[in-house]
C-alpha cells in the first residue's frame, strides 16, 4: 500500500515527462505577432495598438501585468500544396477563452458551439479544413480573451500533421482532464459509504464524516477546471471556487488531527472562523485584483494551516505508528512537492504550459485515504462479527447453563413443595385424626369408654379424615366442591337426628378457589358451627350461606387481592343465652374457631337472639395469607 501511495503521489513527475512537447519541435509555433486590445477599447473609440513580436509561451501576469482584454496572436505558416489536407492546431494551454481564425475564417470549436468556451484547464486541438488553406504563406490567428490578473495567456503552439499532434493532445487530455475526472469521481464514490457510516453513527464515526465531507466537497469543486461555460460571472465564480477549496481542506486538516488522536476544539473552532471570514473576504476583493491578492489572502494562510496540521499528524505517526498512520503519512508528505509546484505556478514562477500537479496527486491521495478508511471499516466490521460470534457462542452456553440451573431449581422446588405438602398432611393427620385416635386408644386402655363414646370418637376421626381428603382431593377445585363433599358427609347424619339442612350459594360464589390449607380451615369452622348448632343450640333447621359481594377491593401490595366472602351458619336453636356455657364463648370450640379464623386472616362473629344463632365468617377483606392469587374467579360456574 505504501508503494502504491508513493507511486500515485509521484505520478505528476512522470506525467510531466510523458506530456512533454519536445517531440513536436518541428511543428512548433515559437513566435507570433501580438496585438493587445484592452477590454472595451472599441467601445471607447481607442485605436488598436500596433503588432509586436512575442515569444511563446506568453503569460500575461508576467509579461503584461495589469492587462485585461483580447490578445491577438498572429502566426505565418508556409504550406506546400500536398500538405493542405493534413493539418491541425494543437495548443497545450490557452487561458481563458480563445477564437482561432485561418486566413480570416473562424474555425469552429470542438464543442460545435458558436460561443467561445472557457478553456482554463484544457488543451485545444483543431482540425484545419483543407479548403481554408492555400499553398504558400497562411495567417493563423489565435485571439485570447482574459480578465486582468487572471493568469491568462497562450502556451507554445503547434501547427502540423494531425496524427502526432492528436496523439500528444489525447495524452495531455487524459492526464489533465480524464484522469482528473476519474480521480474526483473516485473520491466522491469512495467517500459516500463513509458518509453513510457517519449518518448511521454520528458520534462513533465522526472521523469518517469529517473526511467524507472534505473529500466530497473537494471532488465536486475540482470539476471547475473542466466546465465549458461559466455558470455565473467571474466576479462570483472565482471567489466561490477559492472558498470551496478552503472549506474542503479545512475538513481534511481536522480529519488528519483527529486521525492522529489530537483533540483541539479551540483550534478547530478558530479554523472554522478563519475559513468563514476568509470566504466572505474573497467576495469583497475586486475582480481586477483578485488573482493578485487571493494567493496572499487565502492560499498562503491555507498552506500554513495545512503545514501545521501535517506536522502534528506526522509527529504523532512517528511517535505512535500504526500501519494506516504510516501509509497516510507517506502519502501526505508526498504532496508537499506538488503543492509547492502549484503555488510557484500561481505566482508566475513556473512554466505557463505546465500542468497543475496537485490537481491530480491530491485526489489520488484522497482515493487511497478513502480506501484505507474503508479497509478500517471492513476490519472493524469483521472484528465485530467475530466478537458477535464469540458472544453468541457464550450466550448459547450461558443459556444452556441457565436452563439447566432453572430445571434443577424447578426440580428442587417441586421436591420442596412435595415435601412441604407431605409435612402439612402429616401435621394435619397428627393434629386431627392422630389426636382423636390417641385419645380413643387411651380411653380404651383404661376401659372407661362406653360403646356410644367409642362410636362417636371413631366417627369424629373419620370425619376429620374426610375433611382432609375433601380439602386436598383432586376433585376439589373450588370451595363449592369442598362444601358439596361436606354436605354429602353431614346431611345423612343430621337427617337421622331430625335436623333439616339448607345450603344457599350466592351469585359469584360457585367458583371461589382457596388454597388447600385455607379450605380445610373453613370446612373445620363450618363443621364446628353446625355441630354447635345441633349439640348445644338444639336446632331443627340449619342454613349455610356462602355469599360474595360484587365490589372488589384494590391490591394492597402485601399479598393477593381477594374479593370479600362471607360464610354464614344460621340456626333456629335456643340461642346463646339458653345454651350451655361452652356455647356462650367460654368453651374450647369457640376458641378453636377464632384461632382458625385468625390463621386465615378472617373475622369470626357470633350473634344470637330469640330466633336463633348466626355464626359469620368474613373472608377476603384485604390481603389473605394462603390464598392462591390468580385462582380466584368471580362468576357463575
Coordinates of C-alpha atoms in Angstrom, one line a residue:
X1 CA 0.0 0.0 0.0
X2 CA 2.9 2.4 0.8
X3 CA 4.4 1.7 -2.7
X4 CA 1.0 2.5 -4.3
X5 CA 0.7 5.8 -2.5
X6 CA 4.3 6.8 -3.4
X7 CA 3.7 5.9 -7.0
X8 CA 0.4 7.8 -7.0
X9 CA 1.8 10.9 -5.5
X10 CA 4.9 10.8 -7.7
X11 CA 2.8 10.4 -10.8
X12 CA 2.9 14.2 -11.7
X13 CA 6.6 13.9 -12.3
X14 CA 6.2 11.0 -14.7
X15 CA 3.2 12.7 -16.3
X16 CA 5.2 15.9 -16.9
X17 CA 7.7 13.8 -18.8
X18 CA 5.1 11.9 -20.8
X19 CA 3.2 15.0 -22.0
X20 CA 6.4 16.9 -22.9
X21 CA 6.2 18.6 -26.3
X22 CA 9.8 18.2 -27.3
X23 CA 8.9 15.6 -29.9
X24 CA 6.8 18.2 -31.6
X25 CA 9.5 20.7 -32.1
X26 CA 9.4 20.5 -35.9
X27 CA 5.9 22.0 -35.8
X28 CA 6.3 24.4 -33.0
X29 CA 5.0 28.0 -33.4
X30 CA 7.5 29.7 -31.2
X31 CA 7.0 33.3 -32.2
X32 CA 4.0 35.4 -33.1
X33 CA 2.9 38.9 -33.8
X34 CA 0.9 40.1 -30.8
X35 CA -1.7 42.8 -30.7
X36 CA -3.1 43.7 -27.2
X37 CA -6.6 45.2 -27.3
X38 CA -7.7 46.4 -23.8
X39 CA -11.2 45.4 -22.8
X40 CA -13.8 48.0 -24.0
X41 CA -11.3 49.7 -26.3
X42 CA -13.5 49.6 -29.3
X43 CA -16.5 51.0 -27.4
X44 CA -14.3 53.9 -26.1
X45 CA -13.1 54.6 -29.6
X46 CA -9.4 53.9 -28.8
X47 CA -7.1 53.0 -31.6
X48 CA -5.9 49.4 -31.9
X49 CA -2.2 49.1 -30.8
X50 CA 0.3 48.0 -33.3
X51 CA 1.5 44.4 -33.6
X52 CA 4.7 43.5 -31.8
X53 CA 6.7 40.2 -31.8
X54 CA 6.4 37.9 -28.9
X55 CA 7.9 34.6 -28.0
X56 CA 5.7 31.8 -26.7
X57 CA 4.7 30.9 -24.1
X58 CA 3.3 34.2 -23.2
X59 CA 1.9 34.5 -19.6
X60 CA 0.0 37.8 -19.2
X61 CA 0.5 38.1 -15.4
X62 CA 4.3 38.1 -16.0
X63 CA 4.7 39.6 -19.5
X64 CA 1.7 42.0 -19.4
X65 CA 0.8 42.7 -15.8
X66 CA -2.5 44.5 -15.3
X67 CA -3.7 43.8 -18.8
X68 CA -7.2 42.6 -19.4
X69 CA -8.9 42.3 -22.8
X70 CA -8.0 40.5 -26.0
X71 CA -4.6 39.4 -27.2
X72 CA -4.4 38.5 -30.9
X73 CA -1.5 36.2 -31.7
X74 CA -0.8 36.0 -35.5
X75 CA 1.3 33.3 -37.0
X76 CA 2.5 33.0 -40.5
X77 CA 2.6 29.4 -41.7
X78 CA 4.1 28.3 -45.0
X79 CA 2.2 25.4 -46.6
X80 CA 3.0 23.0 -49.5
X81 CA 0.2 22.0 -51.8
X82 CA 0.5 18.3 -50.8
X83 CA 0.1 19.1 -47.1
X84 CA -3.2 21.1 -47.2
X85 CA -5.4 18.1 -46.2
X86 CA -3.4 17.0 -43.2
X87 CA -3.1 19.9 -40.8
X88 CA -4.2 20.6 -37.3
X89 CA -3.6 23.2 -34.5
X90 CA -2.6 21.9 -31.0
X91 CA -2.3 24.3 -28.0
X92 CA -1.4 22.6 -24.6
X93 CA -2.8 25.6 -22.6
X94 CA -4.8 28.6 -23.6
X95 CA -6.5 30.8 -21.0
X96 CA -9.2 31.9 -20.6
X97 CA -11.1 32.0 -23.9
X98 CA -9.9 31.9 -27.5
X99 CA -11.0 32.1 -31.1
X100 CA -9.0 30.6 -33.9
X101 CA -9.0 32.1 -37.4
X102 CA -7.2 30.8 -40.5
X103 CA -6.8 33.3 -43.3
X104 CA -9.5 35.4 -41.7
X105 CA -12.1 32.5 -41.4
X106 CA -13.2 31.4 -37.9
X107 CA -12.6 27.7 -37.2
X108 CA -15.4 26.0 -35.3
X109 CA -14.5 25.0 -31.7
X110 CA -14.6 21.2 -30.8
X111 CA -17.9 21.9 -28.9
X112 CA -19.6 22.8 -32.1
X113 CA -21.0 25.9 -30.5
X114 CA -20.6 29.4 -31.8
X115 CA -20.0 30.6 -28.2
X116 CA -16.4 30.8 -27.0
X117 CA -15.7 28.1 -24.4
X118 CA -13.9 28.5 -21.1
X119 CA -10.5 26.8 -21.6
X120 CA -8.8 27.4 -18.3
X121 CA -7.5 23.9 -17.7
X122 CA -7.9 22.1 -21.0
X123 CA -5.7 21.7 -24.1
X124 CA -7.1 22.8 -27.5
X125 CA -7.0 20.7 -30.7
X126 CA -8.5 21.9 -34.0
X127 CA -8.5 20.1 -37.4
X128 CA -7.9 22.7 -40.1
X129 CA -10.1 22.1 -43.2
X130 CA -8.2 21.9 -46.4
X131 CA -10.3 24.5 -48.1
X132 CA -9.3 27.1 -45.5
X133 CA -5.6 26.8 -46.5
X134 CA -3.7 27.6 -49.7
X135 CA -0.1 26.9 -50.9
X136 CA 2.4 29.4 -49.6
X137 CA 2.0 31.7 -46.5
X138 CA -1.1 31.4 -44.4
X139 CA -2.2 33.5 -41.5
X140 CA -3.3 31.7 -38.3
X141 CA -4.7 34.0 -35.6
X142 CA -5.4 32.9 -32.0
X143 CA -7.4 35.6 -30.2
X144 CA -7.2 35.1 -26.4
X145 CA -9.7 36.9 -24.1
X146 CA -8.7 37.2 -20.4
X147 CA -9.5 39.2 -17.3
X148 CA -7.0 41.4 -15.5
X149 CA -4.6 39.3 -13.5
X150 CA -6.5 36.1 -14.4
X151 CA -3.4 34.1 -15.3
X152 CA -4.4 34.4 -19.0
X153 CA -2.1 33.7 -21.8
X154 CA -1.0 31.4 -24.5
X155 CA 1.4 28.5 -24.3
X156 CA 3.7 27.3 -27.1
X157 CA 1.5 26.1 -30.0
X158 CA 1.9 23.5 -32.8
X159 CA 0.7 23.5 -36.4
X160 CA 1.4 20.3 -38.2
X161 CA 0.3 16.8 -39.2
X162 CA -2.9 15.6 -37.5
X163 CA -1.8 12.3 -36.1
X164 CA 1.3 13.3 -34.0
X165 CA -0.5 16.4 -32.8
X166 CA -3.6 14.4 -31.9
X167 CA -1.6 11.8 -30.0
X168 CA 0.1 14.5 -27.9
X169 CA -3.3 16.2 -27.4
X170 CA -5.0 13.0 -26.3
X171 CA -2.2 12.1 -23.9
X172 CA -2.3 15.5 -22.3
X173 CA -6.1 15.5 -22.3
X174 CA -6.1 12.1 -20.4
X175 CA -3.8 13.3 -17.7
X176 CA -5.1 16.9 -17.4
X177 CA -8.9 16.2 -17.8
X178 CA -9.8 12.5 -17.9
X179 CA -7.6 11.4 -15.0
X180 CA -8.9 14.4 -13.0
X181 CA -12.5 13.3 -13.7
X182 CA -11.7 9.7 -12.7
X183 CA -9.9 10.7 -9.5
X184 CA -12.6 13.2 -8.5
X185 CA -15.4 10.7 -9.2
X186 CA -13.5 8.0 -7.3
X187 CA -13.0 10.3 -4.3
X188 CA -16.8 11.0 -4.2
X189 CA -17.8 7.4 -4.7
X190 CA -15.4 6.1 -2.1
X191 CA -16.3 8.8 0.4
X192 CA -20.1 8.2 0.1
X193 CA -20.0 4.9 2.1
X194 CA -18.0 6.7 4.8
X195 CA -20.6 9.5 4.8
X196 CA -23.4 6.9 5.2
X197 CA -21.5 5.3 8.0
X198 CA -21.3 8.6 9.8
X199 CA -25.1 9.2 9.2
X200 CA -25.8 5.9 10.9
X201 CA -23.4 6.6 13.8
X202 CA -22.7 10.3 14.1
X203 CA -20.7 10.0 17.3
X204 CA -18.8 6.8 16.8
X205 CA -18.0 7.6 13.1
X206 CA -17.3 11.3 13.4
X207 CA -13.8 11.0 11.8
X208 CA -15.4 9.3 8.8
X209 CA -18.0 12.0 8.5
X210 CA -15.4 14.8 8.6
X211 CA -13.2 13.2 6.0
X212 CA -16.1 12.3 3.7
X213 CA -17.4 15.9 3.9
X214 CA -13.9 17.3 2.9
X215 CA -13.3 14.7 0.2
X216 CA -16.8 15.0 -1.4
X217 CA -16.5 18.8 -1.4
X218 CA -13.0 18.7 -2.9
X219 CA -14.1 16.3 -5.6
X220 CA -17.1 18.4 -6.5
X221 CA -15.2 21.7 -6.6
X222 CA -12.3 20.2 -8.6
X223 CA -14.5 19.9 -11.6
X224 CA -14.4 23.7 -12.0
X225 CA -11.4 23.4 -14.4
X226 CA -13.4 21.3 -16.8
X227 CA -16.5 23.4 -17.3
X228 CA -17.2 24.6 -20.9
X229 CA -19.0 27.8 -19.9
X230 CA -19.1 29.6 -16.5
X231 CA -22.4 29.2 -14.7
X232 CA -22.1 32.7 -13.3
X233 CA -20.0 35.9 -13.8
X234 CA -16.3 35.6 -12.9
X235 CA -16.7 38.1 -10.0
X236 CA -18.7 35.4 -8.2
X237 CA -17.2 32.3 -9.8
X238 CA -13.6 32.9 -8.7
X239 CA -14.4 33.6 -5.0
X240 CA -16.7 30.6 -4.9
X241 CA -14.1 28.2 -6.4
X242 CA -11.4 29.6 -4.0
X243 CA -13.7 29.4 -0.9
X244 CA -14.8 25.9 -1.7
X245 CA -11.1 24.8 -1.6
X246 CA -10.7 26.3 1.8
X247 CA -13.7 24.5 3.2
X248 CA -12.7 21.2 1.8
X249 CA -9.1 21.5 3.0
X250 CA -10.4 22.6 6.4
X251 CA -12.4 19.3 6.9
X252 CA -9.4 17.3 5.7
X253 CA -7.0 19.1 8.1
X254 CA -9.3 18.4 11.1
X255 CA -9.5 14.8 9.9
X256 CA -5.7 14.5 10.0
X257 CA -5.6 15.9 13.5
X258 CA -8.3 13.6 14.8
X259 CA -7.0 10.6 12.9
X260 CA -3.8 11.1 14.9
X261 CA -5.8 11.4 18.2
X262 CA -5.4 15.2 18.5
X263 CA -8.5 16.7 20.1
X264 CA -8.1 20.5 19.9
X265 CA -11.6 22.0 20.0
X266 CA -10.3 25.6 20.2
X267 CA -8.1 25.2 17.1
X268 CA -10.9 23.6 15.2
X269 CA -13.3 26.5 16.2
X270 CA -10.6 29.0 15.2
X271 CA -10.1 27.3 11.8
X272 CA -13.9 27.4 11.2
X273 CA -14.0 31.1 12.0
X274 CA -11.0 31.8 9.7
X275 CA -12.5 29.8 6.9
X276 CA -15.8 31.6 7.2
X277 CA -14.3 35.1 7.5
X278 CA -11.9 34.4 4.6
X279 CA -14.7 33.1 2.4
X280 CA -16.6 36.4 3.0
X281 CA -13.5 38.4 2.3
X282 CA -12.9 36.7 -1.0
X283 CA -16.2 38.0 -2.3
X284 CA -15.2 41.6 -1.4
X285 CA -11.9 41.6 -3.4
X286 CA -12.3 43.5 -6.7
X287 CA -12.2 41.2 -9.7
X288 CA -9.3 43.1 -11.3
X289 CA -7.2 42.4 -8.1
X290 CA -8.5 39.0 -7.2
X291 CA -5.8 36.8 -8.8
X292 CA -3.1 39.0 -7.4
X293 CA -4.4 39.2 -3.8
X294 CA -6.1 35.8 -3.4
X295 CA -2.9 33.9 -3.0
X296 CA -1.7 36.0 -0.1
X297 CA -5.2 36.5 1.4
X298 CA -6.3 32.9 1.1
X299 CA -3.9 30.3 -0.4
X300 CA -0.8 31.1 1.6
X301 CA -2.6 31.1 5.0
X302 CA -4.3 27.8 4.0
X303 CA -1.0 26.3 3.2
X304 CA 0.4 27.5 6.5
X305 CA -2.5 25.8 8.4
X306 CA -2.1 22.7 6.3
X307 CA 1.7 22.5 7.1
X308 CA 0.9 22.9 10.8
X309 CA -1.7 20.0 10.7
X310 CA 0.6 17.8 8.6
X311 CA 3.4 18.4 11.0
X312 CA 1.2 17.5 14.0
X313 CA 0.0 14.4 12.2
X314 CA 3.5 13.4 11.1
X315 CA 4.9 13.8 14.6
X316 CA 2.2 11.5 16.1
X317 CA 2.5 9.0 13.3
X318 CA 6.2 8.7 14.0
X319 CA 5.8 8.6 17.8
X320 CA 2.9 6.2 17.8
X321 CA 3.0 4.4 14.5
X322 CA 0.2 2.3 13.2
X323 CA 0.1 0.8 9.6
X324 CA -2.7 3.2 8.5
X325 CA -1.0 6.2 10.0
X326 CA 2.4 5.4 8.4
X327 CA 0.8 4.8 5.0
X328 CA -1.2 8.0 5.2
X329 CA 1.9 9.9 6.4
X330 CA 3.9 8.9 3.4
X331 CA 1.0 9.9 1.1
X332 CA 0.6 13.3 2.8
X333 CA 4.3 14.1 2.8
X334 CA 4.4 13.3 -0.9
X335 CA 2.0 16.1 -1.5
X336 CA 4.5 18.8 -0.4
X337 CA 6.3 19.0 -3.7
X338 CA 3.2 19.1 -5.9
X339 CA 1.8 21.8 -3.6
X340 CA 4.9 23.9 -3.8
X341 CA 5.0 23.5 -7.6
X342 CA 1.4 24.8 -7.9
X343 CA 2.0 27.7 -5.6
X344 CA 5.0 28.7 -7.6
X345 CA 2.9 28.4 -10.8
X346 CA 0.2 30.6 -9.4
X347 CA 2.9 33.2 -8.6
X348 CA 4.1 33.0 -12.2
X349 CA 7.4 31.3 -11.4
X350 CA 6.6 28.1 -13.3
X351 CA 6.2 27.4 -17.0
X352 CA 2.8 28.6 -18.3
X353 CA 2.1 25.3 -20.1
X354 CA 2.8 23.2 -17.1
X355 CA 0.1 21.1 -15.6
X356 CA -1.1 21.6 -12.1
X357 CA 0.4 18.7 -10.3
X358 CA -1.7 18.8 -7.1
X359 CA -5.0 18.8 -9.1
X360 CA -4.1 15.1 -9.9
X361 CA -2.0 13.9 -7.0
X362 CA -4.3 15.2 -4.2
X363 CA -7.4 13.4 -5.5
X364 CA -5.4 10.2 -5.8
X365 CA -4.3 10.7 -2.2
X366 CA -7.9 11.1 -1.2
X367 CA -8.9 8.0 -3.1
X368 CA -6.2 6.0 -1.3
X369 CA -7.2 7.5 2.1
X370 CA -10.8 6.5 1.4
X371 CA -9.5 3.0 0.6
X372 CA -7.6 3.0 3.9
X373 CA -10.7 4.1 5.9
X374 CA -12.9 1.6 4.0
X375 CA -10.4 -1.1 5.0
X376 CA -10.6 0.2 8.6
X377 CA -14.4 -0.1 8.4
X378 CA -14.1 -3.6 6.9
X379 CA -11.7 -4.7 9.6
X380 CA -13.9 -3.2 12.3
X381 CA -16.9 -4.9 11.0
X382 CA -15.0 -8.2 10.7
X383 CA -13.8 -7.8 14.3
X384 CA -17.3 -7.0 15.4
X385 CA -18.6 -10.0 13.5
X386 CA -16.0 -12.2 15.2
X387 CA -16.9 -10.8 18.6
X388 CA -20.6 -11.3 17.9
X389 CA -19.9 -14.9 17.0
X390 CA -17.9 -15.4 20.2
X391 CA -20.6 -13.6 22.2
X392 CA -23.4 -15.7 20.6
X393 CA -21.5 -18.9 21.4
X394 CA -21.0 -17.7 25.0
X395 CA -24.7 -16.7 25.2
X396 CA -25.7 -20.2 23.9
X397 CA -23.5 -21.8 26.6
X398 CA -24.8 -19.5 29.3
X399 CA -28.4 -20.1 28.1
X400 CA -27.9 -23.8 28.4
X401 CA -26.3 -23.5 31.8
X402 CA -29.1 -21.2 32.9
X403 CA -31.8 -23.6 31.6
X404 CA -30.0 -26.5 33.4
X405 CA -29.9 -24.3 36.5
X406 CA -33.6 -23.4 36.2
X407 CA -34.5 -27.1 35.6
X408 CA -32.5 -28.1 38.6
X409 CA -34.1 -25.3 40.7
X410 CA -37.6 -26.3 39.4
X411 CA -36.9 -29.9 40.3
X412 CA -35.7 -28.8 43.8
X413 CA -38.8 -26.6 44.2
X414 CA -41.1 -29.4 43.2
X415 CA -39.4 -31.7 45.7
X416 CA -39.6 -29.0 48.3
X417 CA -43.2 -28.4 47.6
X418 CA -43.9 -32.1 47.7
X419 CA -42.0 -32.4 51.0
X420 CA -43.9 -29.4 52.4
X421 CA -47.2 -30.8 51.3
X422 CA -46.4 -34.1 52.9
X423 CA -45.3 -32.3 56.0
X424 CA -48.6 -30.4 56.1
X425 CA -50.6 -33.6 55.6
X426 CA -48.6 -35.4 58.3
X427 CA -49.2 -32.4 60.7
X428 CA -52.9 -32.3 59.9
X429 CA -53.1 -36.1 60.3
X430 CA -51.2 -35.9 63.6
X431 CA -53.2 -32.9 65.0
X432 CA -56.6 -34.1 63.8
X433 CA -57.0 -37.8 63.2
X434 CA -53.9 -38.8 65.2
X435 CA -55.0 -36.9 68.3
X436 CA -58.5 -38.3 68.2
X437 CA -57.2 -41.9 67.8
X438 CA -54.6 -41.4 70.6
X439 CA -57.4 -40.2 72.9
X440 CA -59.6 -43.1 71.8
X441 CA -56.7 -45.6 72.4
X442 CA -56.0 -44.2 75.9
X443 CA -59.7 -44.4 76.8
X444 CA -60.0 -48.0 75.6
X445 CA -56.9 -48.9 77.5
X446 CA -58.4 -47.5 80.7
X447 CA -61.7 -49.2 80.0
X448 CA -63.8 -46.1 80.9
X449 CA -65.4 -45.6 77.4
X450 CA -68.8 -46.8 76.5
X451 CA -69.7 -48.2 73.1
X452 CA -71.5 -45.0 72.2
X453 CA -68.4 -42.9 73.1
X454 CA -66.2 -45.2 71.1
X455 CA -68.5 -44.9 68.2
X456 CA -68.6 -41.2 68.4
X457 CA -64.8 -41.0 68.6
X458 CA -64.3 -43.2 65.6
X459 CA -67.0 -41.3 63.7
X460 CA -65.2 -38.0 64.6
X461 CA -61.9 -39.4 63.4
X462 CA -63.5 -40.5 60.1
X463 CA -65.0 -37.0 59.7
X464 CA -61.6 -35.4 60.2
X465 CA -60.1 -37.8 57.7
X466 CA -62.8 -36.9 55.2
X467 CA -62.2 -33.2 55.7
X468 CA -58.5 -33.7 54.9
X469 CA -59.4 -35.7 51.8
X470 CA -62.1 -33.2 50.7
X471 CA -59.7 -30.2 51.1
X472 CA -56.8 -31.8 49.3
X473 CA -58.5 -34.1 46.9
X474 CA -58.1 -33.8 43.1
X475 CA -61.8 -33.2 42.7
X476 CA -61.8 -30.2 45.0
X477 CA -61.1 -27.3 42.7
X478 CA -63.3 -24.7 44.4
X479 CA -64.7 -24.0 47.8
X480 CA -68.1 -25.1 46.4
X481 CA -66.7 -28.5 45.6
X482 CA -65.5 -28.9 49.2
X483 CA -68.8 -27.8 50.6
X484 CA -70.6 -30.3 48.4
X485 CA -68.5 -33.1 49.8
X486 CA -69.1 -31.8 53.4
X487 CA -72.8 -31.8 52.8
X488 CA -72.6 -35.3 51.4
X489 CA -70.9 -36.4 54.7
X490 CA -73.1 -34.5 57.2
X491 CA -76.6 -34.5 55.7
X492 CA -77.4 -38.2 56.3
X493 CA -76.4 -37.9 60.0
X494 CA -78.2 -34.7 60.5
X495 CA -81.4 -36.1 58.9
X496 CA -81.2 -39.1 61.2
X497 CA -81.2 -36.7 64.1
X498 CA -84.2 -34.8 62.8
X499 CA -82.3 -31.7 61.7
X500 CA -83.1 -30.1 58.3
X501 CA -80.1 -28.6 56.4
X502 CA -80.3 -25.9 53.8
X503 CA -77.4 -24.8 51.6
X504 CA -77.6 -21.4 49.9
X505 CA -74.9 -20.3 47.5
X506 CA -74.9 -16.6 46.4
X507 CA -74.1 -15.3 42.9
X508 CA -70.5 -15.4 42.0
X509 CA -69.6 -17.7 44.9
X510 CA -69.7 -21.0 43.0
X511 CA -66.2 -20.7 41.6
X512 CA -64.3 -19.3 44.5
X513 CA -61.0 -21.2 44.9
X514 CA -58.9 -21.2 48.0
X515 CA -55.7 -23.0 49.0
X516 CA -55.9 -26.5 50.4
X517 CA -55.0 -25.3 53.9
X518 CA -57.5 -22.4 53.9
X519 CA -60.2 -24.7 52.5
X520 CA -59.5 -27.1 55.3
X521 CA -59.7 -24.4 58.0
X522 CA -63.0 -23.1 56.5
X523 CA -64.5 -26.6 56.5
X524 CA -63.5 -27.2 60.1
X525 CA -65.1 -23.9 61.2
X526 CA -68.3 -24.7 59.3
X527 CA -68.3 -28.2 60.8
X528 CA -67.8 -26.9 64.3
X529 CA -70.5 -24.3 63.9
X530 CA -73.0 -26.9 62.6
X531 CA -72.1 -29.2 65.4
X532 CA -72.6 -26.5 68.0
X533 CA -76.0 -25.6 66.5
X534 CA -77.2 -29.2 66.8
X535 CA -75.4 -30.2 70.0
X536 CA -75.8 -27.0 72.1
X537 CA -78.4 -25.0 70.3
X538 CA -80.9 -27.9 69.8
X539 CA -81.6 -26.5 66.3
X540 CA -84.0 -28.2 64.0
X541 CA -83.1 -26.2 60.8
X542 CA -79.5 -25.2 60.0
X543 CA -78.9 -23.0 57.0
X544 CA -75.4 -22.5 55.4
X545 CA -74.9 -19.4 53.2
X546 CA -72.0 -18.6 51.0
X547 CA -72.1 -15.0 49.7
X548 CA -69.8 -12.9 47.5
X549 CA -70.5 -9.1 47.3
X550 CA -69.9 -7.5 43.9
X551 CA -67.3 -4.9 44.8
X552 CA -63.6 -6.0 44.6
X553 CA -61.0 -4.1 46.7
X554 CA -57.7 -3.0 45.1
X555 CA -54.4 -4.8 45.8
X556 CA -52.7 -3.7 49.0
X557 CA -49.2 -4.8 47.9
X558 CA -48.9 -7.4 50.7
X559 CA -50.5 -10.4 49.1
X560 CA -53.2 -11.5 46.7
X561 CA -56.2 -9.2 46.2
X562 CA -59.2 -11.1 47.4
X563 CA -62.9 -10.3 46.9
X564 CA -64.8 -10.3 50.2
X565 CA -66.5 -13.7 51.0
X566 CA -68.9 -14.4 53.8
X567 CA -69.9 -17.8 55.2
X568 CA -72.9 -17.8 57.5
X569 CA -74.3 -20.7 59.6
X570 CA -77.8 -19.8 60.8
X571 CA -80.0 -22.0 63.0
X572 CA -83.3 -21.8 64.8
X573 CA -82.0 -23.0 68.1
X574 CA -82.5 -21.8 71.6
X575 CA -79.7 -19.2 71.3
X576 CA -76.6 -18.4 73.3
X577 CA -78.4 -17.2 76.4
X578 CA -80.1 -20.6 76.9
X579 CA -77.2 -22.7 75.7
X580 CA -74.6 -24.4 77.7
X581 CA -71.5 -22.5 79.0
X582 CA -69.3 -23.7 76.1
X583 CA -71.7 -22.2 73.5
X584 CA -71.6 -18.8 75.2
X585 CA -68.0 -18.3 74.4
X586 CA -66.2 -19.8 77.3
X587 CA -65.8 -23.2 75.7
X588 CA -62.9 -24.7 73.8
X589 CA -64.9 -25.0 70.5
X590 CA -65.3 -21.2 70.0
X591 CA -61.7 -20.6 70.9
X592 CA -60.6 -23.1 68.2
X593 CA -62.9 -21.4 65.7
X594 CA -61.5 -18.0 66.4
X595 CA -57.9 -19.3 66.2
X596 CA -58.5 -20.9 62.8
X597 CA -60.2 -17.6 61.6
X598 CA -57.2 -15.6 62.7
X599 CA -54.9 -18.1 60.9
X600 CA -56.5 -17.5 57.6
X601 CA -56.9 -13.7 58.0
X602 CA -60.7 -13.9 58.5
X603 CA -63.1 -12.4 61.0
X604 CA -65.5 -14.6 63.0
X605 CA -68.6 -13.2 64.8
X606 CA -71.4 -14.9 66.7
X607 CA -74.9 -13.3 67.2
X608 CA -77.7 -14.9 69.0
X609 CA -81.3 -13.8 69.8
X610 CA -84.7 -15.4 70.4
X611 CA -85.0 -16.5 66.8
X612 CA -81.7 -18.4 66.7
X613 CA -78.0 -18.0 66.3
X614 CA -75.9 -16.7 63.3
X615 CA -72.2 -17.5 63.0
X616 CA -70.5 -15.3 60.4
X617 CA -67.1 -15.9 58.9
X618 CA -65.9 -12.9 56.8
X619 CA -63.1 -13.8 54.3
X620 CA -61.0 -11.9 51.8
X621 CA -61.3 -8.3 53.3
X622 CA -57.9 -7.3 52.0
X623 CA -54.8 -9.5 51.8
X624 CA -55.4 -13.1 52.8
X625 CA -52.5 -15.4 53.7
X626 CA -52.6 -18.7 51.9
X627 CA -55.0 -17.6 49.2
X628 CA -53.8 -18.6 45.7
X629 CA -53.6 -15.4 43.6
X630 CA -54.8 -16.0 40.1
X631 CA -57.2 -18.8 41.1
X632 CA -59.9 -16.5 42.4
X633 CA -62.7 -16.4 39.9
X634 CA -65.9 -14.4 40.2
X635 CA -68.9 -15.5 38.1
X636 CA -71.3 -18.4 37.5
X637 CA -69.7 -21.8 37.3

